[in-house]
Coordinates of C-alpha atoms in Angstrom, one line a residue:
X1233 CA -6.8 49.3 -75.7
X1234 CA -10.4 48.4 -76.0
X1235 CA -9.6 44.9 -74.8
X1236 CA -7.7 46.3 -71.8
X1237 CA -10.7 48.6 -70.9
X1238 CA -13.0 45.6 -71.1
X1239 CA -10.8 43.6 -68.8
X1240 CA -10.6 46.5 -66.3
X1241 CA -14.4 46.8 -66.3
X1242 CA -14.8 43.1 -65.6
X1243 CA -12.3 43.3 -62.7
X1244 CA -14.1 46.3 -61.2
X1245 CA -17.5 44.5 -61.6
X1246 CA -16.1 41.4 -59.8
X1247 CA -14.7 43.5 -56.9
X1248 CA -18.1 45.3 -56.5
X1249 CA -20.1 42.1 -56.5
X1250 CA -17.7 40.5 -54.0
X1251 CA -18.1 43.5 -51.7
X1252 CA -21.9 43.4 -51.9
X1253 CA -22.4 39.6 -51.5
X1254 CA -19.5 38.8 -49.2
X1255 CA -20.3 37.2 -45.9
X1256 CA -19.9 39.5 -42.8
X1257 CA -17.4 38.5 -40.2
X1258 CA -18.4 40.8 -37.3
X1259 CA -18.8 44.4 -36.1
X1260 CA -16.4 47.1 -37.3
X1261 CA -13.4 47.9 -35.0
X1262 CA -10.9 50.7 -35.4
X1263 CA -7.5 51.4 -33.8
X1264 CA -6.1 48.1 -34.7
X1265 CA -2.3 47.6 -35.1
X1266 CA -1.5 44.9 -37.6
X1267 CA 1.8 43.3 -38.5
X1268 CA 2.5 41.3 -41.7
X1269 CA 4.9 40.0 -44.4
X1270 CA 4.7 40.6 -48.1
X1271 CA 6.0 39.4 -51.5
X1272 CA 6.0 41.7 -54.5
X1273 CA 6.3 41.2 -58.2
X1274 CA 7.7 44.3 -60.1
X1275 CA 6.9 44.5 -63.8
X1276 CA 6.2 46.9 -66.7
X1277 CA 9.4 48.7 -66.1
X1278 CA 12.5 49.5 -68.2
X1279 CA 14.4 47.2 -65.8
X1280 CA 12.3 44.2 -66.6
X1281 CA 10.6 41.9 -64.1
X1282 CA 11.7 41.0 -60.7
X1283 CA 10.6 39.6 -57.3
X1284 CA 10.9 41.0 -53.9
X1285 CA 10.1 40.5 -50.2
X1286 CA 9.4 42.8 -47.3
X1287 CA 7.2 43.6 -44.3
X1288 CA 4.6 46.1 -43.2
X1289 CA 2.4 47.2 -40.4
X1290 CA -1.0 48.9 -40.4
X1291 CA -2.8 51.4 -38.1
X1292 CA -6.5 51.6 -38.8
X1293 CA -7.7 55.2 -38.3
X1294 CA -11.5 54.6 -38.8
X1295 CA -13.9 52.3 -40.4
X1296 CA -13.3 54.0 -43.8
X1297 CA -9.5 54.6 -43.6
X1298 CA -6.5 52.4 -42.9
X1299 CA -2.8 53.2 -43.1
X1300 CA 0.0 50.9 -44.3
X1301 CA 3.7 51.4 -43.6
X1302 CA 6.0 49.1 -45.6
X1303 CA 9.6 48.2 -46.5
X1304 CA 10.5 46.2 -49.7
X1305 CA 13.6 44.7 -51.2
X1306 CA 13.3 43.9 -54.9
X1307 CA 16.0 42.4 -57.2
X1308 CA 15.8 42.4 -61.0
X1309 CA 18.2 40.7 -63.4
X1310 CA 19.1 42.8 -66.4
X1311 CA 20.6 41.8 -69.7
X1312 CA 24.5 41.6 -70.0
X1313 CA 24.8 40.3 -66.4
X1314 CA 23.6 43.5 -64.6
X1315 CA 21.8 43.3 -61.3
X1316 CA 19.3 46.1 -60.3
X1317 CA 18.1 46.2 -56.7
X1318 CA 15.4 48.5 -55.2
X1319 CA 14.7 49.3 -51.6
X1320 CA 11.3 51.0 -50.8
X1321 CA 10.4 52.5 -47.5
X1322 CA 7.0 54.2 -47.5
X1323 CA 3.4 54.5 -46.5
X1324 CA 0.0 54.3 -48.1
X1325 CA -3.5 55.3 -47.2
X1326 CA -6.2 52.7 -47.8
X1327 CA -9.8 53.9 -48.4
X1328 CA -12.7 51.4 -48.1
X1329 CA -15.4 52.5 -50.5
X1330 CA -18.0 50.1 -49.2
X1331 CA -17.8 50.8 -45.5
X1332 CA -21.5 51.7 -45.4
X1333 CA -22.2 48.0 -45.8
X1334 CA -22.1 45.6 -42.9
X1335 CA -18.5 45.5 -42.2
X1336 CA -15.8 44.0 -42.3
X1337 CA -16.6 41.4 -44.9
X1338 CA -14.7 38.4 -46.2
X1339 CA -13.9 40.3 -49.3
X1340 CA -13.0 43.9 -48.4
X1341 CA -11.9 46.0 -51.5
X1342 CA -9.9 49.3 -51.1
X1343 CA -8.3 52.1 -53.0
X1344 CA -4.8 53.1 -52.0
X1345 CA -2.4 56.0 -52.6
X1346 CA 0.8 57.0 -50.9
X1347 CA 4.5 58.0 -51.0
X1348 CA 7.8 56.3 -50.5
X1349 CA 11.6 56.9 -50.5
X1350 CA 13.4 54.5 -52.8
X1351 CA 17.1 53.5 -53.3
X1352 CA 18.3 51.9 -56.5
X1353 CA 21.6 50.3 -57.2
X1354 CA 22.8 48.8 -60.5
X1355 CA 25.9 46.6 -60.5
X1356 CA 27.7 44.6 -63.2
X1357 CA 27.9 41.2 -61.6
X1358 CA 31.2 40.1 -63.2
X1359 CA 32.8 43.4 -62.3
X1360 CA 31.3 44.6 -59.0
X1361 CA 33.4 47.9 -59.1
X1362 CA 31.2 49.0 -62.1
X1363 CA 28.3 50.1 -59.9
X1364 CA 26.1 53.2 -59.5
X1365 CA 23.3 54.1 -57.0
X1366 CA 20.9 56.8 -56.4
X1367 CA 18.3 57.9 -53.8
X1368 CA 14.9 59.1 -54.8
X1369 CA 11.3 59.7 -54.0
X1370 CA 8.2 58.0 -55.5
X1371 CA 4.4 58.1 -55.4
X1372 CA 2.1 55.2 -55.8
X1373 CA -1.6 54.5 -56.3
X1374 CA -3.8 51.5 -57.0
X1375 CA -6.5 49.1 -55.9
X1376 CA -6.6 46.0 -53.7
X1377 CA -8.6 43.8 -51.5
X1378 CA -8.3 42.0 -48.1
X1379 CA -9.5 38.4 -47.8
X1380 CA -10.5 38.3 -44.1
X1381 CA -10.1 34.7 -43.0
X1382 CA -11.0 35.7 -39.4
X1383 CA -11.6 39.0 -37.5
X1384 CA -7.9 39.3 -36.9
X1385 CA -6.2 37.5 -39.8
X1386 CA -6.2 38.5 -43.5
X1387 CA -4.5 37.8 -46.8
X1388 CA -4.3 40.9 -49.0
X1389 CA -3.7 41.4 -52.8
X1390 CA -3.0 44.8 -54.3
X1391 CA -1.9 46.2 -57.6
X1392 CA -0.4 49.6 -57.7
X1393 CA 1.7 51.8 -60.1
X1394 CA 4.7 53.5 -58.6
X1395 CA 6.3 56.5 -60.3
X1396 CA 9.9 57.4 -59.3
X1397 CA 10.6 61.1 -59.3
X1398 CA 14.4 61.0 -59.5
X1399 CA 17.5 60.6 -61.6
X1400 CA 17.3 57.1 -63.1
X1401 CA 20.3 54.8 -63.8
X1402 CA 21.0 53.6 -67.4
X1403 CA 23.3 50.8 -68.5
X1404 CA 25.5 51.8 -71.4
X1405 CA 27.6 49.5 -73.7
X1406 CA 30.4 50.9 -75.8
X1407 CA 31.6 49.6 -79.2
X1408 CA 34.1 47.2 -77.5
X1409 CA 31.3 45.7 -75.4
X1410 CA 32.4 47.3 -72.1
X1411 CA 29.6 48.2 -69.7
X1412 CA 29.1 51.3 -67.7
X1413 CA 26.3 52.7 -65.6
X1414 CA 25.3 56.3 -66.0
X1415 CA 23.0 58.5 -63.9
X1416 CA 20.7 60.7 -65.9
X1417 CA 21.3 64.4 -65.5
X1418 CA 17.7 65.4 -65.2
X1419 CA 14.9 63.9 -63.1
X1420 CA 12.6 61.6 -64.9
X1421 CA 9.2 59.9 -64.1
X1422 CA 10.0 56.3 -64.6
X1423 CA 7.7 53.8 -63.0
X1424 CA 6.7 50.2 -62.5
X1425 CA 3.7 48.1 -61.7
X1426 CA 3.9 46.4 -58.3
X1427 CA 1.7 43.4 -57.5
X1428 CA 1.8 42.5 -53.8
X1429 CA 0.5 39.6 -51.8
X1430 CA 0.7 39.9 -48.0
X1431 CA -0.5 38.2 -44.8
X1432 CA -1.4 40.3 -41.8
X1433 CA -2.5 39.8 -38.2
X1434 CA -4.2 42.3 -35.9
X1435 CA -2.1 42.2 -32.8
X1436 CA -3.6 44.8 -30.5
X1437 CA -5.8 47.9 -30.5
X1438 CA -4.1 51.3 -30.0
X1439 CA -7.4 52.9 -28.9
X1440 CA -11.0 51.9 -28.3
X1441 CA -13.8 53.2 -30.5
X1442 CA -16.0 55.8 -28.8

């Protein structure tokens, strides 16, 4: 635990230093509509580790606040030949804590929090009829940074923890080795860590700054 805290402090220190010493790209502009694609690694979950892909768009409300609207498809391979797929459709608010500095910068850190609707389906690959699915809701929060390669183009990296507020699906095996998928009777707060890399391009401005 001590080692984990030390690593977290080092990461925060690097982010702060990058924000302070990053090279400025130009004057702040708001109202931008951005479009991008993303890849996501899902880990630290009872389902295991999996990769996904998706897309997003952003609408920047002010110099301090941006919004991100996303859709993800993530597939995870479970033991015993079971496939778990997740679909996320949601939004996040991005807050830029260093907006008082000359802005935007090459390295532009942010804090994010948001909500999404998620759909999970688990299927026994060798017996597709053995399948169960559920709809749910989730909340997420984390940190990230944009790497602004130009005034309109950025590569972004974020790490966020998502908590599902729903009935989770469990894979059960009986004494004969037969698999079944059961839906929990009560809501649980299962979650996973999502690490996302995206590329984004500012296409047009929805409004001019006054």
